[in-house]
Amino acid sequence: MAHSARVLIVDDEPSIRFVLERAVEKLGLGTACAASAEEARELLVAERFSLVLLDVRLPGQSGFDLLRDLQASAERPFVVMMTAQDTLASAVSAMRLGADEYVVKPFDLARLSAIVRELSARSPATPASPPREAARPALVGVSAAMVELSKQLGRAAASDLTVLVTGESGTGKELVARAIHEHSPRARGPFVTVNAAAIPRELLESELYGHEKGAFTSASVLHKGRFEQANGGTLFLDEIGELPFELQAKLLRAIQERSIDRVGSEQPRPIDVRLVAATNAELPRLVASGRFRADLFYRLSVLELRLPPLRDRPDDLLPLAEHFVARHAAALAGRDLRLDPAVDPLLRAHGWPGNVRELENAIQRALVYSKGDILRPADLLAAIGGGDPAAPAPRVEDGEDFETALRRLLPGAVESASEGSVHGAILGHAERELLRLALSRFEGNQLRAARWLGINRNTLRSRLVALGLSLAHKADEPSPD
């Protein structure tokens, strides 16, 4: 049968099928619809489709089951997976299993139409061998940046190419490297890590490549290096930008020739290792300054995954915080806790310069000192600011203007805050006292207080919750002028 530009829509919700059908038909393409994987299979046998829009969650067999079957077909259609799930595990799995695109409900119809237009104009996809299913969720987030990263991660896992993971400290580069390994055909092999910045320069060559007995004074036994330990699996080389220049040529040779020489030996040893490197440095700048080999950089960056900082994905803050509460509550608080969603404004107000690592540390501190079964904004504020949220702020002395008082009090307040949280702690104290003053001025009337501050009442209420202040104030009753 000749190839035809027809689109099969597979979703169990009639309203979704209707909307997608109209959107696809506006592109001049024919459509057919199915409400289940079983119904879709019947249509796929009867005619050929250039593209399948496939929901993950279906009654009976899932969209992933149908995707596996499509991958094994002789002339498979392109596949766009669709889901309303708020985790990234399904996105990674979809791309790992061979989906061509992945979209999250509710749809941006303009973007989805562009995807359909592009894929339907291509030649039919070639079949791929069904890969291994995802081992476990690796990333947490709902932002567009993280969904896109998860798709790139899935594609990277499906190959055996060298990967360079870049991003600021604390963004989760090792987690991404481990996820690539766990979703790859090498998942049953070892995952070995080495931090180039944490090992003394004189020991790093031996640590990476191993040494023979007697290779140097303290080499009393044969030592297999990290490359040999990672045989059949993945070697994660962190802080690659700190690799001494004199060792970079040997790493390049290991990548190119897939063999290594132990220190004290001239006998090449074959290795079967997938290399994933990571750095928070700008390697092109190091190349330009002569501190990093250009040929090694090009070898490492065949595939590059750039991790966005936490401040650029505020929608991920609450899911991440909930994830860390679930992970650490039993060990640190001795009981199950849940996170009060009211912490969201507080999470968004903080800059998180330490990224995901700082957020996890803050949640851990909050859990240690928490009371009850709910982790509240006041608990988190104390963890971020390093102080007691109920403690009064230092007061201005009589006759002292505000700027003079601020200069006098700020150094001491800074010293009481923990490193990495100074900005949030100081502004938190200031905002808390300002809101207390506003409510006191208008005898607890939130509407008047909000007008005086120049904000709306909903904003005032959210900030009161975020800062751990009582909401037991008059909300709407007008006060006399």
Coordinates of C-alpha atoms in Angstrom, one line a residue:
M1 CA 0.0 0.0 0.0
A2 CA 1.4 3.4 -0.9
H3 CA 2.4 5.7 1.9
S4 CA -0.4 8.2 2.8
A5 CA -0.4 11.2 5.1
R6 CA -3.0 10.0 7.6
V7 CA -3.0 10.5 11.3
L8 CA -4.3 8.0 13.9
I9 CA -5.5 9.6 17.1
V10 CA -5.5 7.2 20.1
D11 CA -7.1 8.6 23.3
D12 CA -9.8 7.3 25.5
E13 CA -11.3 10.8 26.1
P14 CA -13.9 11.8 23.4
S15 CA -13.3 15.5 23.9
I16 CA -9.6 15.1 23.3
R17 CA -10.1 13.1 20.2
F18 CA -12.6 15.7 18.9
V19 CA -10.1 18.6 19.5
L20 CA -7.2 16.7 17.9
E21 CA -9.2 15.6 15.0
R22 CA -10.3 19.1 14.1
A23 CA -6.7 20.4 14.6
V24 CA -5.2 17.8 12.3
E25 CA -7.8 18.1 9.6
K26 CA -7.1 21.9 9.5
L27 CA -3.6 20.9 8.3
G28 CA -5.2 19.0 5.3
L29 CA -4.5 15.6 6.7
G30 CA -6.8 12.6 7.0
T31 CA -7.6 11.2 10.5
A32 CA -8.9 8.1 12.2
C33 CA -9.6 7.7 15.9
A34 CA -9.3 4.9 18.4
A35 CA -10.3 4.8 22.1
S36 CA -7.9 2.0 23.1
A37 CA -4.7 0.2 22.1
E38 CA -6.7 -2.8 20.9
E39 CA -8.9 -0.7 18.7
A40 CA -5.9 1.1 17.3
R41 CA -4.2 -2.2 16.4
E42 CA -7.2 -3.1 14.2
L43 CA -7.0 0.2 12.4
L44 CA -3.2 -0.2 11.9
V45 CA -3.8 -3.6 10.3
A46 CA -6.5 -2.2 8.0
E47 CA -4.5 0.8 6.7
R48 CA -1.2 2.6 7.0
F49 CA -0.7 5.8 8.9
S50 CA 2.1 8.3 8.7
L51 CA 1.7 9.5 12.3
V52 CA 0.1 8.2 15.5
L53 CA -0.9 10.6 18.3
L54 CA -0.8 8.2 21.3
D55 CA -2.0 8.7 24.8
V56 CA 0.1 7.0 27.5
R57 CA -2.8 6.0 29.8
L58 CA -5.4 3.9 28.0
P59 CA -8.0 1.4 29.2
G60 CA -6.5 -2.1 29.1
Q61 CA -3.1 -2.0 27.4
S62 CA -1.1 1.2 27.8
G63 CA 0.2 3.5 25.1
F64 CA 3.7 2.2 25.9
D65 CA 2.5 -1.4 24.9
L66 CA 1.3 -0.1 21.6
L67 CA 4.5 1.9 21.1
R68 CA 6.6 -1.3 21.5
D69 CA 4.6 -3.0 18.9
L70 CA 4.9 -0.1 16.5
Q71 CA 8.7 -0.1 16.9
A72 CA 8.8 -3.7 15.7
S73 CA 6.7 -3.0 12.6
A74 CA 8.3 -3.1 9.2
E75 CA 7.4 0.5 8.3
R76 CA 6.4 2.1 11.5
P77 CA 4.6 5.5 11.6
F78 CA 6.0 8.4 13.5
V79 CA 4.7 8.5 17.1
V80 CA 3.9 11.5 19.4
M81 CA 3.2 10.4 22.9
M82 CA 0.7 12.4 25.0
T83 CA 0.1 12.5 28.7
A84 CA -1.4 14.5 31.5
Q85 CA 1.0 13.0 34.1
D86 CA 3.2 15.4 36.0
T87 CA 6.3 13.2 36.2
L88 CA 9.2 13.0 33.8
A89 CA 9.6 9.3 34.0
S90 CA 7.1 8.7 31.3
A91 CA 8.7 11.2 29.0
V92 CA 12.1 9.5 29.4
S93 CA 10.5 6.1 28.8
A94 CA 8.7 7.3 25.7
M95 CA 11.8 8.7 24.1
R96 CA 13.8 5.7 25.2
L97 CA 11.2 3.4 23.6
G98 CA 11.5 5.3 20.3
A99 CA 8.8 8.0 20.3
D100 CA 9.5 10.9 18.0
E101 CA 8.0 13.5 20.3
Y102 CA 6.3 13.9 23.6
V103 CA 3.6 16.5 24.6
V104 CA 1.9 17.2 27.9
K105 CA -1.8 18.0 28.4
P106 CA -3.3 20.5 28.3
F107 CA -1.9 21.0 24.8
D108 CA -0.5 24.0 23.2
L109 CA -2.4 23.3 19.9
A110 CA -0.2 25.6 17.9
R111 CA 2.9 23.7 19.0
L112 CA 1.2 20.3 18.5
S113 CA 0.1 21.3 15.0
A114 CA 3.6 22.3 14.1
I115 CA 4.9 18.9 15.3
V116 CA 2.2 17.1 13.3
R117 CA 3.0 19.2 10.2
E118 CA 6.7 18.5 10.4
L119 CA 6.5 14.7 11.1
S120 CA 3.8 14.1 8.5
A121 CA 6.0 15.7 5.8
R122 CA 8.9 13.4 6.5
S123 CA 9.6 9.9 5.1
P124 CA 8.2 7.0 7.0
A125 CA 10.3 6.1 10.1
T126 CA 12.5 3.1 10.1
P127 CA 12.0 0.3 12.6
A128 CA 14.1 0.2 15.7
S129 CA 14.9 -2.7 18.0
P130 CA 12.7 -2.4 21.2
P131 CA 14.9 -1.0 24.0
R132 CA 14.9 -1.8 27.6
E133 CA 12.1 -0.1 29.7
A134 CA 13.1 2.6 32.2
A135 CA 14.4 1.3 35.5
R136 CA 13.0 4.0 37.7
P137 CA 12.1 7.7 37.6
A138 CA 15.2 9.8 37.5
L139 CA 14.1 13.4 37.4
V140 CA 11.4 15.4 39.1
G141 CA 9.7 18.4 37.5
V142 CA 6.8 19.7 35.4
S143 CA 8.4 22.7 33.7
A144 CA 8.8 22.8 29.9
A145 CA 12.6 22.9 30.4
M146 CA 12.6 19.6 32.3
V147 CA 10.2 17.9 29.9
E148 CA 12.5 18.9 27.1
L149 CA 15.5 17.7 29.0
S150 CA 13.9 14.4 29.7
K151 CA 13.3 13.9 26.0
Q152 CA 17.0 14.6 25.2
L153 CA 17.9 12.3 28.0
G154 CA 15.9 9.5 26.5
R155 CA 17.5 10.0 23.1
A156 CA 21.0 10.1 24.7
A157 CA 20.3 6.8 26.6
A158 CA 19.3 5.1 23.4
S159 CA 22.7 5.7 21.8
D160 CA 26.2 4.8 23.0
L161 CA 27.8 8.1 22.2
T162 CA 29.8 10.2 24.7
V163 CA 27.7 12.7 26.6
L164 CA 28.7 16.0 28.1
V165 CA 26.3 17.2 30.9
T166 CA 26.7 20.9 31.8
G167 CA 25.1 23.2 34.4
E168 CA 25.7 25.1 37.6
S169 CA 26.7 23.3 40.8
G170 CA 23.8 21.6 42.4
T171 CA 21.6 21.2 39.3
G172 CA 21.8 17.4 39.4
K173 CA 24.4 16.5 36.8
E174 CA 25.3 13.1 38.4
L175 CA 21.6 12.3 38.7
V176 CA 21.2 12.9 34.9
A177 CA 24.3 10.8 34.2
R178 CA 22.9 7.9 36.3
A179 CA 19.6 8.2 34.5
I180 CA 21.3 7.9 31.1
H181 CA 22.9 4.8 32.4
E182 CA 19.8 3.3 33.9
H183 CA 17.8 3.8 30.7
S184 CA 20.5 2.5 28.4
P185 CA 21.3 -1.0 27.1
R186 CA 24.3 -0.9 29.6
A187 CA 22.0 -0.6 32.6
R188 CA 22.9 -4.1 33.8
G189 CA 26.6 -3.1 33.8
P190 CA 28.4 -1.0 36.5
F191 CA 28.0 2.8 36.9
V192 CA 31.4 4.1 38.1
T193 CA 32.0 7.7 39.2
V194 CA 35.2 9.7 39.5
N195 CA 35.5 13.4 40.4
A196 CA 38.5 14.9 38.7
A197 CA 38.6 17.8 41.1
A198 CA 38.5 15.6 44.3
I199 CA 41.6 13.4 43.5
P200 CA 45.1 14.7 43.9
R201 CA 46.8 15.4 40.5
E202 CA 49.6 12.9 41.2
L203 CA 47.1 10.1 41.8
L204 CA 44.5 10.8 39.2
E205 CA 46.2 8.9 36.3
S206 CA 46.5 5.8 38.5
E207 CA 42.9 6.2 39.6
L208 CA 41.6 6.4 36.1
Y209 CA 43.7 3.8 34.3
G210 CA 45.1 1.6 37.1
H211 CA 48.7 0.6 37.7
E212 CA 50.9 -2.5 37.7
K213 CA 52.5 -3.8 40.8
G214 CA 55.8 -1.9 41.3
A215 CA 54.9 0.9 38.9
F216 CA 55.9 3.4 41.6
T217 CA 57.2 3.3 45.1
S218 CA 53.9 2.7 46.9
A219 CA 52.4 0.4 44.2
S220 CA 52.7 -2.8 46.2
V221 CA 49.7 -4.5 44.4
L222 CA 48.1 -4.4 41.0
H223 CA 45.3 -1.8 40.8
K224 CA 42.5 -1.8 38.3
G225 CA 41.4 1.8 37.5
R226 CA 38.0 3.3 37.0
F227 CA 37.9 2.6 33.3
E228 CA 38.4 -1.2 33.9
Q229 CA 36.0 -1.2 36.8
A230 CA 33.3 0.3 34.4
N231 CA 33.8 -2.3 31.7
G232 CA 30.4 -3.1 30.2
G233 CA 28.8 -0.1 31.8
T234 CA 29.2 3.6 32.2
L235 CA 32.0 5.8 33.5
F236 CA 30.8 9.2 34.9
L237 CA 33.7 11.6 34.9
D238 CA 32.6 14.6 37.0
E239 CA 34.3 18.1 37.0
I240 CA 36.0 17.3 33.6
G241 CA 37.1 20.9 33.4
E242 CA 39.5 20.2 36.3
L243 CA 41.3 17.4 34.5
P244 CA 45.0 18.3 34.3
F245 CA 46.1 19.3 30.8
E246 CA 48.9 16.7 30.8
L247 CA 46.3 13.9 31.3
Q248 CA 43.9 15.1 28.6
A249 CA 45.7 13.5 25.7
K250 CA 45.5 10.1 27.4
L251 CA 41.8 10.4 28.0
L252 CA 41.3 11.4 24.3
R253 CA 43.2 8.3 23.3
A254 CA 41.1 6.1 25.5
I255 CA 37.9 7.5 23.9
Q256 CA 39.2 7.2 20.4
E257 CA 40.9 3.8 20.6
R258 CA 38.7 2.2 23.3
S259 CA 41.7 1.0 25.1
I260 CA 43.9 2.1 28.1
D261 CA 47.4 1.6 29.4
R262 CA 47.9 1.0 33.1
V263 CA 50.6 3.1 34.7
G264 CA 53.8 1.0 34.5
S265 CA 52.6 -1.0 31.5
E266 CA 52.8 -0.5 27.7
Q267 CA 50.3 -3.2 27.0
P268 CA 47.0 -1.7 25.7
R269 CA 43.9 -3.1 27.4
P270 CA 40.6 -3.0 25.5
I271 CA 37.7 -1.4 27.3
D272 CA 34.0 -1.4 26.6
V273 CA 32.8 1.8 28.4
R274 CA 30.4 4.5 27.7
L275 CA 31.7 7.9 29.0
V276 CA 29.5 10.6 30.4
A277 CA 31.4 13.7 31.5
A278 CA 30.1 16.7 33.5
T279 CA 31.2 20.2 34.3
N280 CA 30.0 23.5 35.7
A281 CA 32.7 25.3 33.8
E282 CA 32.4 26.9 30.3
L283 CA 34.7 24.5 28.4
P284 CA 34.8 26.6 25.2
R285 CA 36.4 29.4 27.4
L286 CA 38.9 26.9 28.8
V287 CA 39.7 25.8 25.2
A288 CA 40.2 29.4 24.1
S289 CA 42.5 30.1 27.0
G290 CA 44.6 27.0 26.3
R291 CA 43.7 25.1 29.4
F292 CA 41.5 22.4 27.7
R293 CA 42.2 20.5 24.5
A294 CA 39.9 21.4 21.7
D295 CA 40.0 17.9 20.2
L296 CA 39.0 16.4 23.6
F297 CA 36.2 18.9 24.0
Y298 CA 34.8 18.0 20.6
R299 CA 35.0 14.3 21.5
L300 CA 33.2 14.8 24.8
S301 CA 30.4 17.0 23.5
V302 CA 29.1 14.7 20.8
L303 CA 25.9 15.0 22.7
E304 CA 25.4 17.8 25.2
L305 CA 22.7 18.1 27.9
R306 CA 22.5 21.5 29.5
L307 CA 20.8 21.5 32.9
P308 CA 18.8 24.7 33.7
P309 CA 19.3 26.4 37.1
L310 CA 16.5 26.0 39.6
R311 CA 15.7 29.8 39.4
D312 CA 14.8 29.3 35.8
R313 CA 12.1 26.7 36.5
P314 CA 10.0 27.9 39.4
D315 CA 7.2 25.5 38.5
D316 CA 9.4 22.6 39.6
L317 CA 10.0 24.0 43.1
L318 CA 6.9 22.5 44.8
P319 CA 7.2 19.1 43.2
L320 CA 10.8 18.9 44.1
A321 CA 10.2 19.9 47.7
E322 CA 7.4 17.3 48.0
H323 CA 9.8 14.7 46.5
F324 CA 12.4 15.5 49.2
V325 CA 9.9 15.5 52.0
A326 CA 8.7 12.0 50.9
R327 CA 12.3 10.8 50.6
H328 CA 13.7 12.1 53.9
A329 CA 10.7 12.4 56.3
A330 CA 10.9 9.0 57.9
A331 CA 14.7 9.1 58.5
L332 CA 14.9 12.7 59.7
A333 CA 11.5 13.3 61.4
G334 CA 10.8 9.7 62.4
R335 CA 7.3 9.9 60.8
D336 CA 5.5 10.5 57.5
L337 CA 4.9 14.1 56.7
R338 CA 3.3 16.0 53.9
L339 CA 4.2 19.4 52.6
D340 CA 1.8 22.3 53.0
P341 CA 1.2 23.7 49.4
A342 CA 1.2 27.1 51.0
V343 CA 5.0 27.0 51.0
D344 CA 5.0 27.6 47.2
P345 CA 5.2 31.4 47.4
L346 CA 8.1 31.1 49.9
L347 CA 9.9 28.7 47.6
R348 CA 9.5 31.0 44.6
A349 CA 10.7 34.0 46.6
H350 CA 14.1 32.4 47.3
G351 CA 16.8 32.6 44.7
W352 CA 18.2 29.1 45.3
P353 CA 21.8 29.9 44.2
G354 CA 22.8 26.4 45.3
N355 CA 20.0 24.9 43.0
V356 CA 18.5 21.5 43.8
R357 CA 21.1 20.6 46.3
E358 CA 20.3 23.7 48.4
L359 CA 16.6 23.0 48.2
E360 CA 17.2 19.4 49.4
N361 CA 19.4 20.6 52.3
A362 CA 16.7 23.2 53.3
I363 CA 14.0 20.5 53.3
Q364 CA 16.2 18.2 55.4
R365 CA 16.8 21.0 58.0
A366 CA 13.1 21.8 58.1
L367 CA 12.3 18.1 58.7
V368 CA 14.7 17.9 61.6
Y369 CA 13.0 20.7 63.5
S370 CA 9.4 20.2 62.3
K371 CA 6.4 19.5 64.6
G372 CA 3.2 17.7 63.7
D373 CA 2.4 15.9 60.5
I374 CA 2.6 18.8 58.1
L375 CA 5.7 20.8 57.0
R376 CA 4.5 24.4 57.1
P377 CA 5.9 27.6 55.7
A378 CA 7.3 28.6 59.1
D379 CA 9.3 25.4 59.2
L380 CA 10.8 26.0 55.8
L381 CA 11.4 29.7 56.5
A382 CA 13.5 28.8 59.5
A383 CA 15.5 26.3 57.4
I384 CA 16.1 28.8 54.6
G385 CA 16.9 31.8 56.9
G386 CA 18.8 29.9 59.6
G387 CA 16.8 31.5 62.4
D388 CA 13.5 31.3 64.3
P389 CA 10.7 32.7 62.2
A390 CA 8.9 33.8 65.3
A391 CA 11.8 35.7 66.7
P392 CA 11.4 39.6 66.6
A393 CA 13.7 41.5 64.3
P394 CA 16.2 43.9 65.9
R395 CA 14.6 47.3 66.6
V396 CA 15.5 50.8 65.5
E397 CA 16.8 53.0 68.3
D398 CA 15.1 56.3 69.2
G399 CA 16.1 59.2 67.0
E400 CA 17.8 57.0 64.5
D401 CA 16.8 57.2 60.8
F402 CA 16.0 54.0 59.0
E403 CA 19.1 53.9 56.7
T404 CA 21.4 54.4 59.7
A405 CA 19.7 51.7 61.7
L406 CA 19.8 49.4 58.7
R407 CA 23.6 49.9 58.3
R408 CA 24.0 49.2 62.1
L409 CA 21.9 46.1 62.3
L410 CA 22.6 44.4 58.9
P411 CA 26.1 43.0 59.7
G412 CA 24.8 41.2 62.8
A413 CA 21.7 39.9 60.9
V414 CA 23.9 38.6 58.1
E415 CA 26.1 36.7 60.5
S416 CA 23.1 34.9 62.0
A417 CA 22.1 33.6 58.5
S418 CA 23.6 30.4 57.0
E419 CA 25.8 30.7 54.0
G420 CA 23.8 30.5 50.7
S421 CA 20.6 31.8 52.3
V422 CA 21.6 35.4 53.4
H423 CA 19.4 37.1 50.8
G424 CA 16.3 35.2 51.7
A425 CA 16.8 35.5 55.4
I426 CA 17.3 39.3 55.5
L427 CA 14.4 40.0 53.1
G428 CA 12.3 37.6 55.0
H429 CA 12.8 39.4 58.3
A430 CA 12.2 42.8 56.7
E431 CA 9.0 41.6 54.9
R432 CA 7.7 39.9 58.0
E433 CA 8.0 43.1 60.1
L434 CA 6.5 45.2 57.4
L435 CA 3.4 43.0 57.2
R436 CA 3.1 43.0 61.0
L437 CA 3.2 46.8 61.0
A438 CA 0.6 47.0 58.2
L439 CA -1.8 44.7 60.0
S440 CA -1.3 46.5 63.3
R441 CA -1.8 49.9 61.7
F442 CA -5.2 48.8 60.4
E443 CA -6.2 46.6 63.4
G444 CA -5.9 43.4 61.5
N445 CA -7.9 44.5 58.5
Q446 CA -6.2 42.8 55.5
L447 CA -8.1 44.7 52.8
R448 CA -6.9 48.1 54.2
A449 CA -3.5 46.8 54.9
A450 CA -3.1 45.5 51.4
R451 CA -4.3 48.9 49.9
W452 CA -1.8 50.7 52.1
L453 CA 1.0 48.4 51.0
G454 CA 0.1 48.7 47.3
I455 CA -0.7 45.0 46.8
N456 CA -3.9 43.1 46.4
R457 CA -5.4 41.1 49.3
N458 CA -4.7 37.7 47.8
T459 CA -1.0 38.6 47.5
L460 CA -1.0 39.8 51.1
R461 CA -2.6 36.5 52.3
S462 CA -0.1 34.4 50.4
R463 CA 2.8 36.3 51.8
L464 CA 1.4 36.0 55.4
V465 CA 1.2 32.2 54.9
A466 CA 4.6 32.0 53.3
L467 CA 6.2 33.9 56.2
G468 CA 4.4 31.9 58.9
L469 CA 2.2 34.8 60.1
S470 CA -1.3 34.3 61.4
L471 CA -4.2 34.7 59.1
A472 CA -6.5 35.4 62.1
H473 CA -7.2 39.0 61.0
K474 CA -10.2 40.8 59.6
A475 CA -10.2 40.0 55.9
D476 CA -12.9 42.2 54.3
E477 CA -14.6 44.3 56.9
P478 CA -13.9 48.0 56.0
S479 CA -12.3 50.1 58.7
P480 CA -13.5 53.6 59.4
D481 CA -11.5 56.3 57.8

